[in-house]
CSV table of C-alpha atoms and ligand atoms in Angstrom, one decimal:
chain,number,residue,atom,x,y,z
A,1,MET,CA,83.0,105.7,140.3
A,2,THR,CA,81.7,108.6,138.5
A,3,TYR,CA,83.0,112.4,140.3
A,4,PRO,CA,80.6,115.2,140.6
A,5,LEU,CA,82.6,118.2,138.1
A,6,TRP,CA,83.9,120.7,140.3
A,7,PRO,CA,86.6,118.6,142.0
A,8,ARG,CA,87.2,116.9,139.1
A,9,ASN,CA,88.1,120.4,137.1
A,10,CYS,CA,89.6,121.7,139.7
A,11,LEU,CA,92.4,118.4,139.9
A,12,THR,CA,93.2,118.5,135.8
A,13,MET,CA,93.9,122.5,136.9
A,14,PHE,CA,96.0,121.9,139.7
A,15,ALA,CA,97.5,118.9,137.0
A,16,VAL,CA,98.8,122.1,134.0
A,17,GLN,CA,99.7,124.5,136.8
A,18,PHE,CA,101.2,121.9,137.7
A,19,LYS,CA,102.5,120.6,134.5
A,20,GLU,CA,103.2,124.3,133.7
A,21,ALA,CA,105.0,125.3,137.5
A,22,CYS,CA,107.5,122.6,137.3
A,23,TRP,CA,108.5,123.4,133.2
A,24,ALA,CA,109.5,126.3,134.5
A,25,TYR,CA,111.8,125.0,136.3
A,26,GLY,CA,112.9,123.0,133.9
A,27,GLY,CA,111.6,120.4,136.6
A,28,PHE,CA,110.2,118.4,133.6
A,29,MET,CA,110.2,116.8,130.6
A,30,ARG,CA,107.9,115.9,128.2
A,31,LEU,CA,109.0,112.1,126.5
A,32,GLU,CA,110.0,111.1,130.3
A,33,GLY,CA,109.3,107.5,130.6
A,34,LYS,CA,108.6,107.4,127.3
A,35,VAL,CA,109.5,105.4,123.9
A,36,ALA,CA,110.3,106.1,121.0
A,37,VAL,CA,111.2,104.1,117.8
A,38,ILE,CA,112.8,106.1,115.1
A,39,THR,CA,112.8,104.7,110.8
A,40,GLY,CA,115.7,106.8,109.3
A,41,GLY,CA,117.6,107.9,112.8
A,42,GLY,CA,121.3,108.8,110.9
A,43,ASN,CA,120.8,111.9,109.3
A,44,GLY,CA,118.8,115.3,108.8
A,45,LEU,CA,115.7,115.1,110.1
A,46,GLY,CA,115.1,111.4,111.8
A,47,ARG,CA,119.0,111.9,113.0
A,48,ALA,CA,118.0,116.2,114.8
A,49,THR,CA,114.6,114.2,115.6
A,50,ALA,CA,115.9,111.6,117.7
A,51,ARG,CA,118.4,114.0,120.2
A,52,ARG,CA,115.5,116.3,121.2
A,53,PHE,CA,113.2,113.6,122.2
A,54,ALA,CA,116.4,111.7,124.1
A,55,SER,CA,117.0,116.0,125.2
A,56,GLU,CA,113.3,114.9,126.4
A,57,GLY,CA,113.5,112.0,128.2
A,58,ALA,CA,112.7,110.1,126.2
A,59,LYS,CA,114.9,106.5,124.9
A,60,VAL,CA,116.1,106.6,121.7
A,61,VAL,CA,115.8,102.9,119.2
A,62,VAL,CA,117.9,104.8,116.3
A,63,ALA,CA,117.2,102.5,113.2
A,64,ASP,CA,118.5,103.6,110.0
A,65,ILE,CA,120.2,101.4,106.4
A,66,VAL,CA,123.5,103.1,107.0
A,67,ASP,CA,125.0,101.8,110.4
A,68,GLU,CA,127.6,104.6,110.8
A,69,LEU,CA,125.6,107.1,110.5
A,70,GLY,CA,123.3,105.2,112.8
A,71,GLU,CA,125.5,104.8,115.1
A,72,GLU,CA,127.2,108.5,114.7
A,73,THR,CA,124.0,109.5,115.7
A,74,VAL,CA,123.3,106.6,118.8
A,75,GLN,CA,127.0,109.4,120.7
A,76,MET,CA,125.5,112.2,119.7
A,77,VAL,CA,122.8,111.3,122.0
A,78,ALA,CA,125.2,109.8,124.5
A,79,SER,CA,127.4,113.1,124.7
A,80,ASP,CA,123.8,115.0,125.0
A,81,GLY,CA,123.2,112.8,128.1
A,82,GLY,CA,120.7,111.0,126.7
A,83,ALA,CA,120.0,107.0,126.4
A,84,ALA,CA,120.0,105.1,122.6
A,85,SER,CA,120.7,102.4,120.7
A,86,PHE,CA,120.7,101.5,117.5
A,87,ILE,CA,119.6,98.5,115.0
A,88,HIS,CA,120.5,98.6,111.9
A,89,CYS,CA,116.7,98.2,109.6
A,90,ASP,CA,116.3,98.6,105.5
A,91,ALA,CA,112.7,99.7,105.9
A,92,VAL,CA,112.1,98.3,102.7
A,93,SER,CA,112.3,95.1,105.4
A,94,ALA,CA,109.3,93.5,106.6
A,95,GLN,CA,111.6,91.0,109.0
A,96,ASP,CA,113.8,94.6,109.2
A,97,ASN,CA,111.5,96.4,111.1
A,98,HIS,CA,110.1,93.1,113.1
A,99,ALA,CA,113.5,92.7,114.3
A,100,MET,CA,113.7,97.2,114.8
A,101,ALA,CA,111.2,96.8,116.4
A,102,ALA,CA,111.5,93.5,118.9
A,103,HIS,CA,114.1,95.6,119.1
A,104,ALA,CA,113.1,98.4,121.2
A,105,LEU,CA,111.0,96.1,123.7
A,106,GLU,CA,114.0,93.5,124.5
A,107,ASN,CA,116.4,96.6,125.7
A,108,TYR,CA,113.6,99.6,126.8
A,109,GLY,CA,110.4,97.6,127.5
A,110,ALA,CA,108.0,98.8,125.4
A,111,ILE,CA,106.8,101.3,122.3
A,112,ASP,CA,104.8,104.3,122.9
A,113,ILE,CA,106.2,106.3,119.5
A,114,LEU,CA,107.4,105.9,115.5
A,115,VAL,CA,108.4,108.7,114.3
A,116,THR,CA,109.3,107.8,110.2
A,117,ALA,CA,111.6,110.0,109.1
A,118,ALA,CA,113.3,107.0,106.7
A,119,GLY,CA,113.1,108.3,103.1
A,120,VAL,CA,114.9,109.2,99.9
A,121,SER,CA,114.0,112.4,97.1
A,122,HIS,CA,114.8,109.6,94.2
A,123,PRO,CA,116.2,106.4,92.7
A,124,GLY,CA,119.4,105.4,94.2
A,125,TYR,CA,120.0,108.2,97.3
A,126,LYS,CA,122.2,107.7,99.7
A,127,SER,CA,122.0,109.8,102.1
A,128,GLY,CA,125.3,111.7,102.5
A,129,ASP,CA,126.8,111.1,99.0
A,130,ASN,CA,126.8,114.1,97.9
A,131,ASP,CA,128.5,114.2,94.8
A,132,ALA,CA,125.8,110.6,94.1
A,133,SER,CA,123.3,113.2,94.7
A,134,LEU,CA,124.9,116.5,92.6
A,135,LYS,CA,125.3,114.3,89.7
A,136,TRP,CA,121.4,113.1,89.7
A,137,TRP,CA,120.0,116.6,89.9
A,138,ALA,CA,122.8,118.1,87.1
A,139,LYS,CA,121.0,115.3,84.8
A,140,ARG,CA,117.7,116.7,86.2
A,141,MET,CA,118.3,121.0,85.1
A,142,ASP,CA,116.4,120.1,81.5
A,143,TYR,CA,113.5,119.3,82.6
A,144,PHE,CA,113.4,122.9,83.2
A,145,GLU,CA,114.0,123.4,79.8
A,146,ASN,CA,111.2,120.7,78.5
A,147,PRO,CA,109.0,119.6,81.1
A,148,ALA,CA,107.4,116.4,79.7
A,149,THR,CA,110.3,114.2,79.4
A,150,GLU,CA,111.0,114.4,83.4
A,151,LEU,CA,107.8,111.8,82.4
A,152,LEU,CA,108.8,110.0,79.1
A,153,ASP,CA,112.1,109.1,80.6
A,154,LEU,CA,110.5,107.8,83.7
A,155,GLU,CA,111.0,103.8,84.2
A,156,LEU,CA,109.4,101.7,86.1
A,157,GLU,CA,111.6,100.5,88.7
A,158,ASP,CA,113.3,103.6,90.1
A,159,PHE,CA,109.1,104.6,90.1
A,160,ARG,CA,108.9,101.4,92.5
A,161,GLN,CA,112.3,102.1,94.2
A,162,VAL,CA,111.0,105.6,95.9
A,163,MET,CA,106.8,103.8,96.4
A,164,ALA,CA,108.9,101.1,98.2
A,165,ILE,CA,111.1,102.9,100.4
A,166,ASN,CA,108.9,106.2,101.3
A,167,LEU,CA,105.7,104.9,101.1
A,168,ASP,CA,106.4,100.4,102.0
A,169,GLY,CA,108.7,101.6,104.7
A,170,THR,CA,106.1,103.5,106.5
A,171,LEU,CA,103.8,101.1,105.8
A,172,LEU,CA,106.5,98.7,107.3
A,173,ALA,CA,107.6,100.3,110.8
A,174,ALA,CA,103.7,100.9,111.9
A,175,GLN,CA,102.3,97.3,111.5
A,176,ALA,CA,106.3,96.1,113.2
A,177,CYS,CA,105.3,98.7,116.4
A,178,VAL,CA,102.0,99.0,115.7
A,179,ALA,CA,101.1,95.9,117.2
A,180,PRO,CA,103.6,95.3,120.5
A,181,MET,CA,101.1,99.6,121.0
A,182,VAL,CA,97.9,97.5,120.7
A,183,GLU,CA,98.4,95.2,123.0
A,184,ALA,CA,100.1,96.9,125.8
A,185,GLY,CA,97.2,98.7,125.4
A,186,ASN,CA,98.6,102.6,126.3
A,187,GLY,CA,98.0,104.4,123.8
A,188,GLY,CA,100.7,106.1,122.0
A,189,SER,CA,101.7,108.1,119.1
A,190,ILE,CA,103.0,107.9,115.2
A,191,VAL,CA,104.6,111.3,113.3
A,192,THR,CA,105.1,109.9,109.7
A,193,ILE,CA,107.4,112.8,107.5
A,194,ALA,CA,105.8,113.6,104.7
A,195,SER,CA,106.1,116.5,102.7
A,196,ILE,CA,104.6,119.5,100.7
A,197,ALA,CA,104.6,117.2,98.0
A,198,ALA,CA,102.3,115.4,98.6
A,199,LYS,CA,100.1,119.3,97.7
A,200,HIS,CA,101.8,119.5,95.8
A,201,PRO,CA,103.5,118.7,92.0
A,202,ASP,CA,105.6,121.1,91.9
A,203,ALA,CA,107.4,120.5,95.3
A,204,GLY,CA,109.8,116.9,93.5
A,205,PRO,CA,110.7,115.1,91.3
A,206,ILE,CA,107.0,112.3,90.0
A,207,PRO,CA,108.0,109.0,92.2
A,208,TYR,CA,108.5,111.8,95.2
A,209,VAL,CA,105.2,113.4,95.2
A,210,CYS,CA,103.4,110.3,94.5
A,211,SER,CA,104.8,107.9,97.6
A,212,LYS,CA,104.8,111.0,99.3
A,213,SER,CA,101.1,111.5,99.0
A,214,ALA,CA,100.4,108.5,99.4
A,215,VAL,CA,102.0,108.3,102.6
A,216,TRP,CA,99.5,111.1,103.6
A,217,MET,CA,96.3,109.7,102.5
A,218,LEU,CA,97.9,106.3,105.2
A,219,THR,CA,98.4,108.1,107.4
A,220,LYS,CA,94.7,109.9,108.3
A,221,LYS,CA,93.8,105.7,107.6
A,222,MET,CA,96.0,105.4,110.3
A,223,ALA,CA,94.1,107.4,112.3
A,224,ARG,CA,91.0,106.8,111.5
A,225,LEU,CA,91.6,103.1,112.1
A,226,LEU,CA,93.7,103.6,115.2
A,227,ALA,CA,91.4,106.4,117.8
A,228,THR,CA,90.0,103.6,119.2
A,229,SER,CA,92.8,101.8,120.1
A,230,GLY,CA,94.4,105.1,121.8
A,231,ILE,CA,96.8,106.1,119.2
A,232,ARG,CA,97.2,109.1,117.0
A,233,VAL,CA,99.2,109.0,114.0
A,234,ASN,CA,100.1,112.7,112.3
A,235,ALA,CA,102.2,113.4,109.7
A,236,ILE,CA,104.2,116.5,109.7
A,237,GLY,CA,104.5,117.9,105.4
A,238,PRO,CA,108.3,120.1,105.9
A,239,GLY,CA,109.1,122.8,103.2
A,240,TYR,CA,112.2,121.9,102.3
A,241,ILE,CA,114.9,122.1,104.9
A,242,ASP,CA,118.6,122.2,105.3
A,243,THR,CA,119.6,117.7,105.4
A,244,HIS,CA,121.5,116.4,102.7
A,245,MET,CA,118.6,115.9,101.3
A,246,THR,CA,118.3,119.3,99.2
A,247,LYS,CA,121.9,120.1,98.8
A,248,MET,CA,120.9,119.3,95.3
A,249,ILE,CA,119.2,122.9,95.6
A,250,GLU,CA,122.1,124.8,95.3
A,251,LEU,CA,122.7,123.5,91.2
A,252,ILE,CA,119.9,125.0,90.4
A,253,PRO,CA,120.6,128.3,88.4
A,254,GLU,CA,120.6,131.3,90.4
A,255,GLU,CA,117.4,133.0,88.2
A,256,ARG,CA,115.7,130.2,89.8
A,257,LEU,CA,116.5,130.4,93.1
A,258,THR,CA,116.1,132.9,92.9
A,259,GLN,CA,111.9,132.4,92.1
A,260,PHE,CA,112.5,128.9,94.7
A,261,PHE,CA,113.3,131.0,97.0
A,262,ALA,CA,110.0,133.7,96.2
A,263,ASN,CA,107.9,131.0,97.1
A,264,ILE,CA,108.5,130.4,100.7
A,265,PRO,CA,107.1,133.9,102.2
A,266,MET,CA,110.0,133.3,104.3
A,267,GLY,CA,113.1,133.4,102.6
A,268,ARG,CA,114.6,130.0,103.6
A,269,LYS,CA,115.0,127.0,104.2
A,270,GLY,CA,114.4,125.5,107.5
A,271,VAL,CA,116.8,123.7,110.1
A,272,PRO,CA,116.6,120.5,111.2
A,273,ASP,CA,115.5,121.2,115.0
A,274,GLU,CA,112.3,123.0,113.3
A,275,ILE,CA,111.4,119.8,112.2
A,276,ALA,CA,112.2,117.7,115.0
A,277,ASN,CA,109.8,120.6,117.4
A,278,THR,CA,106.8,119.7,115.2
A,279,ALA,CA,108.0,116.2,116.2
A,280,LEU,CA,108.0,116.6,119.8
A,281,PHE,CA,104.6,118.4,119.9
A,282,LEU,CA,102.4,116.0,117.8
A,283,ALA,CA,104.3,112.9,119.7
A,284,SER,CA,103.6,114.8,123.2
A,285,ASP,CA,100.6,115.1,125.9
A,286,GLU,CA,100.7,118.7,124.6
A,287,ALA,CA,98.8,117.4,120.6
A,288,SER,CA,96.2,114.9,122.8
A,289,TYR,CA,93.7,116.1,120.5
A,290,PHE,CA,95.6,116.1,116.7
A,291,THR,CA,94.4,113.1,114.6
A,292,GLY,CA,95.0,112.4,111.4
A,293,GLU,CA,96.6,116.1,110.4
A,294,ILE,CA,98.8,117.1,108.6
A,295,LEU,CA,101.2,119.7,110.1
A,296,HIS,CA,103.6,121.6,107.4
A,297,PRO,CA,106.3,123.7,108.9
A,298,ASP,CA,107.4,125.5,105.4
A,299,GLY,CA,107.8,128.8,105.4
A,300,GLY,CA,104.6,130.3,104.6
A,301,TYR,CA,105.2,128.1,101.9
A,302,PHE,CA,100.5,127.1,101.1
A,303,THR,CA,100.3,131.2,101.6
A,304,GLU,CA,99.6,130.7,97.5
B,401,NAD,N1,114.5,117.7,103.9
B,401,NAD,C1,113.4,118.7,102.9
B,401,NAD,O1,113.4,118.9,103.5
B,401,NAD,C2,112.5,117.3,103.4
B,401,NAD,C3,111.4,117.5,102.4
B,401,NAD,C4,110.2,116.8,103.2
B,401,NAD,C5,110.0,116.1,103.5
B,401,NAD,N2,111.2,114.8,103.7
B,401,NAD,C6,111.5,113.4,104.5
B,401,NAD,O2,111.7,113.7,104.9
B,401,NAD,C7,112.3,111.9,105.3
B,401,NAD,C8,114.2,112.7,105.8
B,401,NAD,O3,114.4,113.0,104.9
B,401,NAD,P1,116.0,114.3,105.3
B,401,NAD,O4,116.5,114.6,105.0
B,401,NAD,O5,116.9,114.1,106.2
B,401,NAD,O6,117.4,113.1,104.8
B,401,NAD,P2,118.4,112.4,105.5
B,401,NAD,O7,119.1,111.7,103.8
B,401,NAD,O8,119.7,114.0,106.2
B,401,NAD,O9,118.4,111.3,105.6
B,401,NAD,C9,117.1,110.3,105.4
B,401,NAD,C10,117.6,109.2,106.2
B,401,NAD,O10,117.3,107.9,105.7
B,401,NAD,C11,117.9,107.1,106.0
B,401,NAD,N3,117.3,105.7,104.7
B,401,NAD,C12,117.7,106.4,103.4
B,401,NAD,N4,116.5,105.3,102.5
B,401,NAD,C13,116.4,104.1,103.9
B,401,NAD,C14,115.5,102.8,104.2
B,401,NAD,N5,115.6,101.8,102.4
B,401,NAD,N6,116.6,102.4,105.2
B,401,NAD,C15,116.1,102.8,106.2
B,401,NAD,N7,116.5,104.2,105.9
B,401,NAD,C16,116.5,104.6,105.4
B,401,NAD,C17,119.1,107.9,104.8
B,401,NAD,O11,119.7,106.7,106.1
B,401,NAD,C18,118.4,108.0,106.0
B,401,NAD,O12,120.2,108.8,107.6
B,401,NAD,C19,111.9,112.1,104.3
B,401,NAD,O13,111.7,110.9,103.4
B,401,NAD,C20,112.4,112.8,103.2
B,401,NAD,O14,112.0,112.6,101.5
B,401,NAD,C21,112.5,116.0,103.7
């Protein structure tokens, strides 16, 4: 049945005004009734996103390779008054990713949102292990003086390890979650975590920048393939955000650090909540006409 345009417009306007009034009185939550799966939810950007989504009414599945970190996020969500549960998931395992999707369906009955925040900056990266990260970064100091050695020293195995977690991990999580989303026919939203390194070669080591540019292309490809299923797929390409991953920046010699922040007009790192808020926008109906897009919360890095 088709309706004349004017009552439909009136209804839409009423719905928008009603929603805004509810927000104004704090009675409306952007993700009420939604189920969100978050890989890498045990720390940093994934953890902040899990807490933000839960605060907006979503039921959250926290997936991570480090069980203690994932369980900790679930505790945080619970003490904020939200709903979440943890499942162990190694991003590179197809089996673990399918178990993650099954966990969401068994516990909460659906998957509406997927955020792929599991990732590493270098081979052997372990979130929370500061000493290991600082040692790895110290070795790289030489590359400032002799850039060609970064290329020549790179082991293929190390390249593959980072590509596997960042790129294969994004693909596998999407495949596992999209199947039930398509079957349910209710659409949904996928938010991948790329980086400014998706577009700028200086924003990380070789395997990292290659993996992130591939995540960005995978995001666009999935957006085109899933548009008719009502599933929007967008990426976030954060600049330098204050998580375990960027602790290593503190090792950069003073003069280079000044140069580093000179590339960021806002002159500071971002905080995880600034990425969580970007993810919230992309996951919510407020981004209903966004797909195949990348948003860069980066303090102005890309104004050059
Ligand atoms: N922090 C930044 O400045 C920044 C900027 C751009 C992009 N990113 C990206 O954001 C994502 C999250 O990074 P972060 O800064 O929050 O780091 P983080 O170390 O705080 O969090 C990463 C999480 O991913 C998990 N993880 C690592 N390997 C995994 C695997 N194989 N399977 C499942 N989980 C795994 C870790 O246990 C951890 O909980 C990464 O993809 C990173 O590349 C971060």
